[in-house]
PDB file of C-alpha atoms in Angstrom:
ATOM      1  CA  MET R1100      70.433 137.148 179.857  1.00 75.00           C
ATOM      2  CA  THR R1101      70.821 134.977 182.920  1.00 80.00           C
ATOM      3  CA  GLN R1102      69.802 131.488 183.895  1.00 79.00           C
ATOM      4  CA  ASN R1103      67.720 130.548 186.946  1.00 77.00           C
ATOM      5  CA  LYS R1104      68.245 127.451 189.116  1.00 74.00           C
ATOM      6  CA  PHE R1105      65.980 125.441 186.782  1.00 72.00           C
ATOM      7  CA  GLY R1106      68.094 126.205 183.700  1.00 75.00           C
ATOM      8  CA  GLU R1107      65.520 128.583 182.218  1.00 76.00           C
ATOM      9  CA  LEU R1108      66.810 131.685 180.449  1.00 75.00           C
ATOM     10  CA  ILE R1109      65.717 135.005 181.977  1.00 79.00           C
ATOM     11  CA  PHE R1110      65.834 137.962 179.608  1.00 76.00           C
ATOM     12  CA  ASN R1111      66.305 141.558 180.751  1.00 77.00           C
ATOM     13  CA  ASP R1112      65.005 144.699 179.030  1.00 73.00           C
ATOM     14  CA  SER R1113      68.098 145.038 176.850  1.00 77.00           C
ATOM     15  CA  ASP R1114      67.938 141.384 175.719  1.00 78.00           C
ATOM     16  CA  VAL R1115      64.281 141.702 174.718  1.00 73.00           C
ATOM     17  CA  MET R1116      64.864 145.001 172.901  1.00 71.00           C
ATOM     18  CA  ASP R1117      67.746 143.448 170.952  1.00 75.00           C
ATOM     19  CA  LEU R1118      65.485 140.616 169.798  1.00 72.00           C
ATOM     20  CA  VAL R1119      62.706 143.026 168.840  1.00 67.00           C
ATOM     21  CA  MET R1120      65.104 145.290 166.923  1.00 66.00           C
ATOM     22  CA  GLN R1121      66.474 142.286 165.035  1.00 68.00           C
ATOM     23  CA  GLY R1122      62.977 141.826 163.628  1.00 63.00           C
ATOM     24  CA  ARG R1123      62.705 138.284 164.947  1.00 63.00           C
ATOM     25  CA  ASP R1124      59.635 136.217 164.201  1.00 60.00           C
ATOM     26  CA  HIS R1125      57.264 136.223 167.176  1.00 58.00           C
ATOM     27  CA  SER R1126      57.796 132.495 167.714  1.00 63.00           C
ATOM     28  CA  VAL R1127      61.232 133.247 169.186  1.00 62.00           C
ATOM     29  CA  PHE R1128      59.423 134.822 172.150  1.00 61.00           C
ATOM     30  CA  ASP R1129      57.147 131.855 172.906  1.00 61.00           C
ATOM     31  CA  GLY R1130      57.553 130.923 176.548  1.00 64.00           C
ATOM     32  CA  MET R1131      60.127 133.674 177.132  1.00 67.00           C
ATOM     33  CA  ILE R1132      60.651 134.620 180.743  1.00 72.00           C
ATOM     34  CA  VAL R1133      61.663 138.200 181.513  1.00 72.00           C
ATOM     35  CA  ASP R1134      62.887 139.856 184.658  1.00 72.00           C
ATOM     36  CA  GLY R1135      61.412 142.930 186.346  1.00 69.00           C
ATOM     37  CA  SER R1136      63.486 145.351 184.228  1.00 70.00           C
ATOM     38  CA  VAL R1137      61.310 144.730 181.161  1.00 68.00           C
ATOM     39  CA  ASP R1138      58.766 147.549 180.790  1.00 64.00           C
ATOM     40  CA  LEU R1139      55.914 145.934 178.896  1.00 57.00           C
ATOM     41  CA  SER R1140      54.022 149.249 178.763  1.00 61.00           C
ATOM     42  CA  ARG R1141      56.509 150.407 176.102  1.00 60.00           C
ATOM     43  CA  TRP R1142      55.157 147.859 173.653  1.00 54.00           C
ATOM     44  CA  PRO R1143      51.804 146.536 174.903  1.00 53.00           C
ATOM     45  CA  ASP R1144      50.688 145.545 171.413  1.00 54.00           C
ATOM     46  CA  TRP R1145      53.812 143.474 170.948  1.00 55.00           C
ATOM     47  CA  ALA R1146      53.488 141.747 174.336  1.00 56.00           C
ATOM     48  CA  ASP R1147      49.831 140.897 173.660  1.00 56.00           C
ATOM     49  CA  ALA R1148      50.724 139.469 170.254  1.00 55.00           C
ATOM     50  CA  VAL R1149      53.298 137.051 171.618  1.00 55.00           C
ATOM     51  CA  PRO R1150      51.659 133.795 172.747  1.00 52.00           C
ATOM     52  CA  GLY R1151      53.154 132.259 175.843  1.00 52.00           C
ATOM     53  CA  PHE R1152      54.979 135.438 176.935  1.00 51.00           C
ATOM     54  CA  GLN R1153      55.360 135.461 180.709  1.00 49.00           C
ATOM     55  CA  GLN R1154      56.659 138.225 182.919  1.00 47.00           C
ATOM     56  CA  GLN R1155      58.409 137.363 186.150  1.00 41.00           C
ATOM     57  CA  ARG R1156      57.345 133.746 186.373  1.00 46.00           C
ATOM     58  CA  ILE R1157      58.658 132.672 189.738  1.00 46.00           C
ATOM     59  CA  HIS R1158      58.962 129.070 190.848  1.00 52.00           C
ATOM     60  CA  ASN R1159      58.315 128.602 194.523  1.00 61.00           C
ATOM     61  CA  CYS R1160      59.343 124.975 194.603  1.00 67.00           C
ATOM     62  CA  SER R1161      62.423 122.869 194.986  1.00 73.00           C
ATOM     63  CA  VAL R1162      64.390 121.589 192.025  1.00 72.00           C
ATOM     64  CA  PRO R1163      63.063 117.996 192.488  1.00 74.00           C
ATOM     65  CA  GLU R1164      59.481 119.325 192.612  1.00 75.00           C
ATOM     66  CA  PHE R1165      60.123 121.338 189.458  1.00 71.00           C
ATOM     67  CA  HIS R1166      61.493 118.276 187.644  1.00 71.00           C
ATOM     68  CA  ALA R1167      58.533 116.148 188.753  1.00 72.00           C
ATOM     69  CA  THR R1168      56.131 118.803 187.430  1.00 71.00           C
ATOM     70  CA  GLN R1169      57.955 119.010 184.105  1.00 72.00           C
ATOM     71  CA  GLN R1170      57.965 115.231 183.681  1.00 73.00           C
ATOM     72  CA  GLN R1171      54.172 115.285 183.656  1.00 72.00           C
ATOM     73  CA  HIS R1172      54.371 117.114 180.315  1.00 73.00           C
ATOM     74  CA  TRP R1173      56.704 114.677 178.559  1.00 80.00           C
ATOM     75  CA  HIS R1174      55.263 113.300 175.332  1.00 84.00           C
ATOM     76  CA  MET R1175      54.882 109.613 175.927  1.00 89.00           C
ATOM     77  CA  PRO R1176      52.063 107.194 175.055  1.00 92.00           C
ATOM     78  CA  ASP R1177      49.794 106.140 177.914  1.00 91.00           C
ATOM     79  CA  ALA R1178      51.021 102.565 177.605  1.00 95.00           C
ATOM     80  CA  TYR R1179      54.442 103.748 178.793  1.00 95.00           C
ATOM     81  CA  LYS R1180      53.088 106.248 181.344  1.00 92.00           C
ATOM     82  CA  ASN R1181      51.121 103.443 182.994  1.00 94.00           C
ATOM     83  CA  MET R1182      53.797 100.768 182.595  1.00 96.00           C
ATOM     84  CA  ASP R1183      54.910  98.913 185.710  1.00 97.00           C
ATOM     85  CA  ILE R1184      58.554  99.658 185.023  1.00 97.00           C
ATOM     86  CA  ALA R1185      59.831  97.511 187.893  1.00 97.00           C
ATOM     87  CA  GLU R1186      57.955  94.462 186.592  1.00 98.00           C
ATOM     88  CA  HIS R1187      59.187  95.183 183.059  1.00 98.00           C
ATOM     89  CA  VAL R1188      62.833  95.418 184.124  1.00 98.00           C
ATOM     90  CA  LEU R1189      62.610  92.331 186.334  1.00 98.00           C
ATOM     91  CA  SER R1190      61.104  90.389 183.423  1.00 97.00           C
ATOM     92  CA  LEU R1191      64.301  91.106 181.467  1.00 97.00           C
ATOM     93  CA  CYS R1192      66.512  89.477 184.132  1.00 97.00           C
ATOM     94  CA  GLN R1193      67.896  86.094 183.115  1.00 96.00           C
ATOM     95  CA  SER R1194      69.796  85.036 186.220  1.00 97.00           C
ATOM     96  CA  ASP R1195      69.611  85.363 189.986  1.00 97.00           C
ATOM     97  CA  ALA R1196      72.626  87.700 190.042  1.00 96.00           C
ATOM     98  CA  VAL R1197      71.004  90.015 187.503  1.00 97.00           C
ATOM     99  CA  LEU R1198      67.688  89.829 189.370  1.00 97.00           C
ATOM    100  CA  GLN R1199      69.346  90.790 192.649  1.00 97.00           C
ATOM    101  CA  ARG R1200      71.313  93.662 191.085  1.00 97.00           C
ATOM    102  CA  CYS R1201      68.246  95.041 189.305  1.00 97.00           C
ATOM    103  CA  GLY R1202      66.128  94.733 192.448  1.00 97.00           C
ATOM    104  CA  THR R1203      68.676  96.787 194.368  1.00 96.00           C
ATOM    105  CA  GLU R1204      68.916  99.369 191.601  1.00 96.00           C
ATOM    106  CA  LEU R1205      65.141  99.641 191.243  1.00 97.00           C
ATOM    107  CA  MET R1206      64.817 100.406 194.961  1.00 96.00           C
ATOM    108  CA  LEU R1207      67.395 103.189 194.549  1.00 94.00           C
ATOM    109  CA  TYR R1208      65.580 104.559 191.489  1.00 94.00           C
ATOM    110  CA  GLN R1209      62.267 104.464 193.367  1.00 94.00           C
ATOM    111  CA  GLU R1210      63.745 106.258 196.410  1.00 92.00           C
ATOM    112  CA  ARG R1211      64.872 109.055 194.098  1.00 89.00           C
ATOM    113  CA  GLY R1212      61.549 109.277 192.266  1.00 87.00           C
ATOM    114  CA  LEU R1213      63.080 108.223 188.940  1.00 90.00           C
ATOM    115  CA  PHE R1214      60.532 105.655 187.747  1.00 93.00           C
ATOM    116  CA  ASP R1215      59.001 108.190 185.315  1.00 91.00           C
ATOM    117  CA  LEU R1216      62.463 108.703 183.857  1.00 92.00           C
ATOM    118  CA  LEU R1217      62.900 104.940 183.421  1.00 96.00           C
ATOM    119  CA  ARG R1218      59.510 104.726 181.693  1.00 96.00           C
ATOM    120  CA  TYR R1219      60.505 107.518 179.348  1.00 94.00           C
ATOM    121  CA  LEU R1220      63.840 105.875 178.572  1.00 96.00           C
ATOM    122  CA  ALA R1221      62.061 102.596 177.770  1.00 97.00           C
ATOM    123  CA  TYR R1222      59.807 104.533 175.378  1.00 96.00           C
ATOM    124  CA  LEU R1223      62.730 106.422 173.837  1.00 95.00           C
ATOM    125  CA  VAL R1224      64.757 103.261 173.215  1.00 96.00           C
ATOM    126  CA  ASP R1225      61.732 101.523 171.688  1.00 96.00           C
ATOM    127  CA  VAL R1226      61.131 104.472 169.340  1.00 94.00           C
ATOM    128  CA  MET R1227      64.793 104.511 168.306  1.00 95.00           C
ATOM    129  CA  ARG R1228      64.718 100.773 167.617  1.00 95.00           C
ATOM    130  CA  GLN R1229      61.462 101.012 165.618  1.00 95.00           C
ATOM    131  CA  ASN R1230      62.916 103.791 163.476  1.00 94.00           C
ATOM    132  CA  ALA R1231      66.401 102.272 163.081  1.00 94.00           C
ATOM    133  CA  ILE R1232      68.030 105.233 164.829  1.00 93.00           C
ATOM    134  CA  ILE R1233      71.594 104.605 165.947  1.00 93.00           C
ATOM    135  CA  TRP R1234      72.662 105.764 169.413  1.00 92.00           C
ATOM    136  CA  GLY R1235      75.898 105.493 171.346  1.00 88.00           C
ATOM    137  CA  VAL R1236      77.341 102.499 173.111  1.00 90.00           C
ATOM    138  CA  GLY R1237      77.333 104.350 176.448  1.00 89.00           C
ATOM    139  CA  ARG R1238      79.533 106.689 178.352  1.00 87.00           C
ATOM    140  CA  GLY R1239      79.921 108.340 181.701  1.00 90.00           C
ATOM    141  CA  SER R1240      78.491 107.156 184.966  1.00 92.00           C
ATOM    142  CA  SER R1241      75.258 105.855 183.413  1.00 92.00           C
ATOM    143  CA  VAL R1242      77.059 102.671 182.375  1.00 95.00           C
ATOM    144  CA  ALA R1243      77.178 101.682 186.061  1.00 95.00           C
ATOM    145  CA  SER R1244      73.421 101.016 185.906  1.00 96.00           C
ATOM    146  CA  HIS R1245      72.449  97.502 184.916  1.00 97.00           C
ATOM    147  CA  VAL R1246      68.793  98.586 184.670  1.00 97.00           C
ATOM    148  CA  LEU R1247      69.747 101.049 181.919  1.00 97.00           C
ATOM    149  CA  TYR R1248      71.720  98.262 180.232  1.00 97.00           C
ATOM    150  CA  LEU R1249      68.669  95.977 180.229  1.00 98.00           C
ATOM    151  CA  LEU R1250      66.462  98.778 178.885  1.00 97.00           C
ATOM    152  CA  GLY R1251      68.956  99.255 176.047  1.00 97.00           C
ATOM    153  CA  VAL R1252      70.035 102.781 176.945  1.00 96.00           C
ATOM    154  CA  HIS R1253      73.666 101.666 176.745  1.00 96.00           C
ATOM    155  CA  ARG R1254      75.584  98.512 175.862  1.00 95.00           C
ATOM    156  CA  VAL R1255      77.974  98.206 178.810  1.00 95.00           C
ATOM    157  CA  ASN R1256      77.251  95.240 181.062  1.00 96.00           C
ATOM    158  CA  SER R1257      77.903  96.669 184.531  1.00 95.00           C
ATOM    159  CA  LEU R1258      77.882  93.205 186.136  1.00 95.00           C
ATOM    160  CA  TYR R1259      80.568  91.928 183.790  1.00 95.00           C
ATOM    161  CA  TYR R1260      82.790  94.916 184.578  1.00 94.00           C
ATOM    162  CA  ASN R1261      81.799  94.948 188.279  1.00 94.00           C
ATOM    163  CA  LEU R1262      80.664  98.600 188.180  1.00 94.00           C
ATOM    164  CA  ASP R1263      79.104 100.013 191.344  1.00 93.00           C
ATOM    165  CA  ILE R1264      75.645 101.569 190.918  1.00 91.00           C
ATOM    166  CA  GLN R1265      76.651 104.279 193.401  1.00 88.00           C
ATOM    167  CA  GLU R1266      78.902 105.706 190.685  1.00 89.00           C
ATOM    168  CA  PHE R1267      75.746 106.612 188.769  1.00 87.00           C
ATOM    169  CA  LEU R1268      73.320 107.517 191.537  1.00 78.00           C
ATOM    170  CA  ARG R1269      75.440 109.668 193.811  1.00 74.00           C
TER     171      ARG R1269
END
């Protein structure tokens, strides 16, 4: 099995046959993508019985276009999908320095088409808080974002530690 540029697993004839011979439940094949080596005529009944089975699904789009398309299918209530995320983040700012930093960051997020991601993160954090789910303090380059700090994604104040947003968004 190989992986395409979108991170999807592509199964060849041998991979599929191994799964069939292992007697796997049909659900393991849901959404499976196979390459041209898979001869579906050998088991047409099986292929018809597997919902979501796709042969040679080819994406003729860029990686950003693919991600934008996939984000449309994220489970998220309409209240979050329609949220003015910039207004929400700016409402969390409690000083001029924080307001300026968040304004700059929001422009960078908007340029990169990441507002849907910010909406989803706001939803995710709210769900974790409502259900008393514990998540990490923060790590990696994401802690350079003060917007993510205000949304509650992490607990590292990038202004206090003078972290450059470019560390996260490069």
